[in-house]
Coordinates of C-alpha atoms and ligand atoms in Angstrom, one line a residue:
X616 CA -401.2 -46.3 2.7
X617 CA -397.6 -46.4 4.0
X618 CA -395.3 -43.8 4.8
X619 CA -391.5 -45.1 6.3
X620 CA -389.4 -42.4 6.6
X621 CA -385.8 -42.7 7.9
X622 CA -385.9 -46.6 9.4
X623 CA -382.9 -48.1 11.0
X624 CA -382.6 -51.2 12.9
X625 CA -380.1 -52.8 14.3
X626 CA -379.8 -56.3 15.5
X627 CA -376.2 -56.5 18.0
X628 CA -373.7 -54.8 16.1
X629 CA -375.6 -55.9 12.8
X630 CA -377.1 -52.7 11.3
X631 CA -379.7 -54.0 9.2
X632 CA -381.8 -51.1 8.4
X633 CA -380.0 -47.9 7.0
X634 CA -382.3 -44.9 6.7
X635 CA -384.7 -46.4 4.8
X636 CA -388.0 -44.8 3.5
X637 CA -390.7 -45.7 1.4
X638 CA -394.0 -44.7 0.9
X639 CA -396.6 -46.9 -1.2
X640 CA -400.0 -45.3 -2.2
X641 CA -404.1 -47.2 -2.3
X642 CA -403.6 -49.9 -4.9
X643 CA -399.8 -49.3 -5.4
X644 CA -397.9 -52.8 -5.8
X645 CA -394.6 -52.5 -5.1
X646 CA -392.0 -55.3 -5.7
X647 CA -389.1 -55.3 -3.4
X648 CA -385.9 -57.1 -4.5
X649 CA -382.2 -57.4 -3.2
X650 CA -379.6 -59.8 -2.2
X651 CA -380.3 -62.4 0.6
X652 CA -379.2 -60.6 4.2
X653 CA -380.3 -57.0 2.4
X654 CA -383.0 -56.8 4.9
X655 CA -386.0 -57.1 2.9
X656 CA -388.0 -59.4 5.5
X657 CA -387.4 -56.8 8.4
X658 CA -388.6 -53.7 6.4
X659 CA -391.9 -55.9 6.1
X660 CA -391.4 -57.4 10.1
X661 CA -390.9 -53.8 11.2
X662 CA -394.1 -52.1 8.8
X663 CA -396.3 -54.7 10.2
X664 CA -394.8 -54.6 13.6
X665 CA -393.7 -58.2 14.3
X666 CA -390.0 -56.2 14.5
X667 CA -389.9 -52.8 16.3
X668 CA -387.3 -50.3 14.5
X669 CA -384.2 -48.4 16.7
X670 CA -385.5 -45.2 15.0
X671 CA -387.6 -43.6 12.3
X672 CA -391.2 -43.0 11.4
X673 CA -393.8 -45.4 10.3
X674 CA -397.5 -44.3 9.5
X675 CA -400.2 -46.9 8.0
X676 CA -403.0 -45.1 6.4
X677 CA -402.0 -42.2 7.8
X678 CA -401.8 -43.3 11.7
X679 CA -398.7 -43.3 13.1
X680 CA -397.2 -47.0 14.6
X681 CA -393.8 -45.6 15.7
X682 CA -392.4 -42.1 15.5
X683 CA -388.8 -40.5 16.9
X684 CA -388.7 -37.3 18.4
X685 CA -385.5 -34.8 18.0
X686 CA -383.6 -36.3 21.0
X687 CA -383.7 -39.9 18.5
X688 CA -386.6 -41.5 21.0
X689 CA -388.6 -43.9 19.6
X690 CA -391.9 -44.6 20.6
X691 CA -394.7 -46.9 19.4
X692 CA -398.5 -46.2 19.5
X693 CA -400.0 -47.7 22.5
X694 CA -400.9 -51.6 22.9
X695 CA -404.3 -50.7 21.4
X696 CA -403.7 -49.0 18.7
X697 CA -400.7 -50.9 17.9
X698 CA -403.1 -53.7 17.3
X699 CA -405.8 -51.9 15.5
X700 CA -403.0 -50.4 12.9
X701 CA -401.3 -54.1 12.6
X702 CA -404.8 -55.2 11.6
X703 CA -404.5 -53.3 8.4
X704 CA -402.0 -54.9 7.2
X705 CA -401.9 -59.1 6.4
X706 CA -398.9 -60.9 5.9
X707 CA -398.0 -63.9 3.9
X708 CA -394.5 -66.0 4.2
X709 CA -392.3 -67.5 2.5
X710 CA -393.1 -71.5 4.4
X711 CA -397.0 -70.6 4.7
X712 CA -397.1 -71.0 8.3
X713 CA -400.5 -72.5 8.5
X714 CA -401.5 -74.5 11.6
X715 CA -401.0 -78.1 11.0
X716 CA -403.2 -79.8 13.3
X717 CA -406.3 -77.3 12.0
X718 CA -408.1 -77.7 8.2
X719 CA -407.7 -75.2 5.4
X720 CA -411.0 -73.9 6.7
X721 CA -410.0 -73.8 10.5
X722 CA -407.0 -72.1 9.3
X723 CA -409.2 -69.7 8.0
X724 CA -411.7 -68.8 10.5
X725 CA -409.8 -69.1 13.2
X726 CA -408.1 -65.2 13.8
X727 CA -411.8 -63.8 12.5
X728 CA -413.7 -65.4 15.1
X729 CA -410.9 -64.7 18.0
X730 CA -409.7 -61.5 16.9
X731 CA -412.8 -60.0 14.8
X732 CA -415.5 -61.9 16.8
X733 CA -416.9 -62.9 14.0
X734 CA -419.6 -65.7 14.4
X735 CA -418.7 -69.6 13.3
X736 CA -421.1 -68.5 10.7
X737 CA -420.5 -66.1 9.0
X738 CA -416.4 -66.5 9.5
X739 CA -416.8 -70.2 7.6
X740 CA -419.3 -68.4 5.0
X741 CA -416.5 -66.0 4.6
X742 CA -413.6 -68.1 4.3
X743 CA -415.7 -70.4 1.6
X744 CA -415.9 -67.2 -0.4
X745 CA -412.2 -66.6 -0.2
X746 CA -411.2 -70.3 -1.2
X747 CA -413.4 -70.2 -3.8
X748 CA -410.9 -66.7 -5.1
X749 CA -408.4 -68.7 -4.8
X750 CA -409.5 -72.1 -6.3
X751 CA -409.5 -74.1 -3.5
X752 CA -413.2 -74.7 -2.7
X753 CA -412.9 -78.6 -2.5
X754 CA -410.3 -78.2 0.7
X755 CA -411.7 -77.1 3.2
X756 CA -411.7 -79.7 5.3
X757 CA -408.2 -81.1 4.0
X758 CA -405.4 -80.2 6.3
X759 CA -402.6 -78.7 5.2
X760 CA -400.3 -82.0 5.0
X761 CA -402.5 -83.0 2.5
X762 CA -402.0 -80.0 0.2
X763 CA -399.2 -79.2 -2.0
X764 CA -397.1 -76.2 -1.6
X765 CA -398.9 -73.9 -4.2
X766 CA -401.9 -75.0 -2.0
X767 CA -401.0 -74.3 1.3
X768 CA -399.6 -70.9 -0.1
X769 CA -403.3 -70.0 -1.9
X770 CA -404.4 -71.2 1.9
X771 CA -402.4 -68.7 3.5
X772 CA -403.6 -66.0 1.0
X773 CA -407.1 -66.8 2.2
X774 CA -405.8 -66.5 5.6
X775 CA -404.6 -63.6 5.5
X776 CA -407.7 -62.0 3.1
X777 CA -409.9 -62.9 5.8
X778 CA -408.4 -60.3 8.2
X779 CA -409.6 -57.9 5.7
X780 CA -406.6 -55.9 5.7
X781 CA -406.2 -52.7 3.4
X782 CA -402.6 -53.6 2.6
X783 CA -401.1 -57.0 2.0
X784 CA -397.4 -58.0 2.7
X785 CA -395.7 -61.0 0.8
X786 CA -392.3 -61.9 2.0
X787 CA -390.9 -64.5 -0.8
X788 CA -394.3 -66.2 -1.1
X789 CA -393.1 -69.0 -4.0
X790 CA -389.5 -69.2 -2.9
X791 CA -390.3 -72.0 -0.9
X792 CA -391.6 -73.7 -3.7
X793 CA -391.1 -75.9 -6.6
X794 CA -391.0 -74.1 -10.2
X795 CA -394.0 -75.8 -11.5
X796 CA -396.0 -74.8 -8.6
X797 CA -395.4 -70.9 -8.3
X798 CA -397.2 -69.6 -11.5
X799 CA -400.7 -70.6 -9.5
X800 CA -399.4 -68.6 -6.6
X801 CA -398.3 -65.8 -8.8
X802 CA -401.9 -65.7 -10.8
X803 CA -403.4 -65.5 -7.1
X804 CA -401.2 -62.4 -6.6
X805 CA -401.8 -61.1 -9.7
X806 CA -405.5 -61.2 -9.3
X807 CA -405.4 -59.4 -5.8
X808 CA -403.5 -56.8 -8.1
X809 CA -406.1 -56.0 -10.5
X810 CA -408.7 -55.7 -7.5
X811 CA -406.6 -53.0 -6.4
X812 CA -405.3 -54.5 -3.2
X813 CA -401.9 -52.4 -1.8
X814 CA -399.4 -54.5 -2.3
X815 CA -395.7 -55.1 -1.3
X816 CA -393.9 -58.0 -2.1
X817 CA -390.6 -58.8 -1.6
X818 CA -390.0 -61.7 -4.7
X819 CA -387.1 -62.9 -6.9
X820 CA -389.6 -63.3 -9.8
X821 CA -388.2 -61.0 -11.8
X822 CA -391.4 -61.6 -14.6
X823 CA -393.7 -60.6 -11.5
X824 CA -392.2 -57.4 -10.8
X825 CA -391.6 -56.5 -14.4
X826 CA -395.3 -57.1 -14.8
X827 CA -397.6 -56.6 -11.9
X828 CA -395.7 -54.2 -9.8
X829 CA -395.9 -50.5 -10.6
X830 CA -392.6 -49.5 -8.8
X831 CA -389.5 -51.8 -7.7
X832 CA -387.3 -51.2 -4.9
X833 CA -383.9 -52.5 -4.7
X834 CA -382.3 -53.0 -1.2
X835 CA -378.8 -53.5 -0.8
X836 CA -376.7 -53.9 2.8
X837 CA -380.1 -52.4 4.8
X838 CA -379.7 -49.7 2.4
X839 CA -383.2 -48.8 -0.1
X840 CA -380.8 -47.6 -3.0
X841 CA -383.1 -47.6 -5.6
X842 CA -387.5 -46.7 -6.0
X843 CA -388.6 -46.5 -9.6
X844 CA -391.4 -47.2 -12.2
X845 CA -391.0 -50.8 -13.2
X846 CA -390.5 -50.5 -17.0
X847 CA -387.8 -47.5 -15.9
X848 CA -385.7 -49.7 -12.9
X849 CA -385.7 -53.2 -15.6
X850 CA -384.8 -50.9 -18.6
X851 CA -382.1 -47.8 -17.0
X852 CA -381.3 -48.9 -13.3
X853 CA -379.8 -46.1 -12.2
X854 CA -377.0 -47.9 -9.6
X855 CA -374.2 -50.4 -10.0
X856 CA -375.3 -52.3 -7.3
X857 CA -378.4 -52.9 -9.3
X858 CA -376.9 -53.7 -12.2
X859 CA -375.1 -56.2 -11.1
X860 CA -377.8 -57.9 -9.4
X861 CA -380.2 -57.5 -12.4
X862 CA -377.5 -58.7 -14.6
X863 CA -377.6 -62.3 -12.2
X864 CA -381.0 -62.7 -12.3
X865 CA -382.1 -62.0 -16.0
Ligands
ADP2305 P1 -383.4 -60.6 3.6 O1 -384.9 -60.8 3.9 O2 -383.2 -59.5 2.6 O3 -382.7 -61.9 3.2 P2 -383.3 -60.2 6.5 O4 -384.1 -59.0 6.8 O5 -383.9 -61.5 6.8 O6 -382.8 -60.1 5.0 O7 -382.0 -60.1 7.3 C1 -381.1 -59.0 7.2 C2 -379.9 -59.3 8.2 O8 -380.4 -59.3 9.5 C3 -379.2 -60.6 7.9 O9 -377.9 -60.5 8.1 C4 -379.9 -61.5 9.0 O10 -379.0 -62.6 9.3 C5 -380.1 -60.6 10.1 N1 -381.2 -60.9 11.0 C6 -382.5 -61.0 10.6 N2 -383.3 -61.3 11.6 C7 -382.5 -61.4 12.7 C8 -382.7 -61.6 14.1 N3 -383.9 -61.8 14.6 N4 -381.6 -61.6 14.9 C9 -380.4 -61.3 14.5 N5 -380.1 -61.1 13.2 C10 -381.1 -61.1 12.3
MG2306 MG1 -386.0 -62.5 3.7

């Protein structure tokens, strides 16, 4: 479902991507974890193109976004295309960015009607579906001010599921938020897991990773330094780096 192979990225003189690669199969979930500044959030920015990369390969279900030839020139797919692979993919962030000034449904329908040209209709059928999923039926016509974090997260889940993407992409999704309130956020997740969605999710919840992901990477200085089975990287991590880390956050 995604294949990055040899990524680097540079922002100024900040090299924040090091030859990193990662592939992640049809209803792989793959935790990502690593020190703040390791450059977890661009690997997501750059696989769903909100970043562009200095040089490597990246191939969503098997189309290629960006590729470099010999001479180390990048190039990205054209405008169209770009957008027709991005679609494929659905993001979620860390501070939910929903629209304020839009209810939890509006929120919702809005990109499938613009973007999908999906009728009113049908888009608000849809997106009552998806907050029923995630538990939030009685919202719809809060707005998001009105909602608690763990809410407006679950909202942004429903956003994003209403894109219909193949893969989903969670960068820090309960960091934002109080302790009490990531364990609905986390159940959400977990469900989407055992429907199979492709998942990668970048997450400090160390419980999470040990128990929904199938594989967790560890990124250290832009560099992916370590890709194992979950029970394998919690029990024998193979690198000091991730050692030490793992020894801070257990
Ligand atoms: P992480 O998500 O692991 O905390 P990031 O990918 O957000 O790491 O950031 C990696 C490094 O790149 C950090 O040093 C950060 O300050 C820097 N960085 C991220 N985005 C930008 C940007 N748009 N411009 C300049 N530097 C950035
Ligand atoms: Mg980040």
């Amino acid at each position: 479902m995604i294949e990055a192979r040899g990524l680097h990225k540079r922002f100024g003189s900040l090299q924040v991507l090091r030859d990193v690669s990662l592939q992640i199969a049809r209803g792989e979930v793959v935790a990502v974890i690593g020190p703040s500044g390791s450059g977890k959030s661009t690997l997501l920015r750059c696989l769903n193109h909100l970043e562009t990369i200095d040089s490597g390969h990246i191939a969503i279900e098997g189309e290629t976004l960006a590729s470099t030839d010999a001479a180390g020139r990048c190039a990205y797919a054209s405008e169209r295309d770009l957008r027709r692979i991005g679609g494929k993919t659905g993001m979620v962030f860390q501070h939910f960015n929903l629209f304020p000034h839009l209810t939890v449904l509006e929120n919702i329908t809005l990109a499938p009607m613009l973007v999908l040209g999906l009728s009113r209709e049908l888009a608000e059928a849809r997106a009552q579906a998806l907050l029923g999923k995630v538990g939030l039926k009685e919202k719809a016509a809060s707005y998001p001010s009105r909602l608690s974090g763990g809410q407006k997260q679950r909202v942004a889940i429903a956003r994003a599921l209403a894109m219909e993407p193949d893969i989903m992409l969670f960068d820090e999704p309960t960091s934002a938020l109080d302790p009490e309130l990531t364990g609905e956020v986390l159940r959400t997740m977990r469900q989407l897991a055992d429907e199979h969605m492709t998942m990668l999710v970048v997450t400090h919840e160390m419980g999470f990773a040990r128990e929904v992901a199938h594989r967790v990477v560890f990124m250290d200085q832009g560099e992916l330094i370590e890709d194992q089975r979950a029970a394998d990287f919690f029990a024998h991590p193979q690198h000091a780096r991730t050692q030490a880390f793992l020894q801070h956050m257990l």
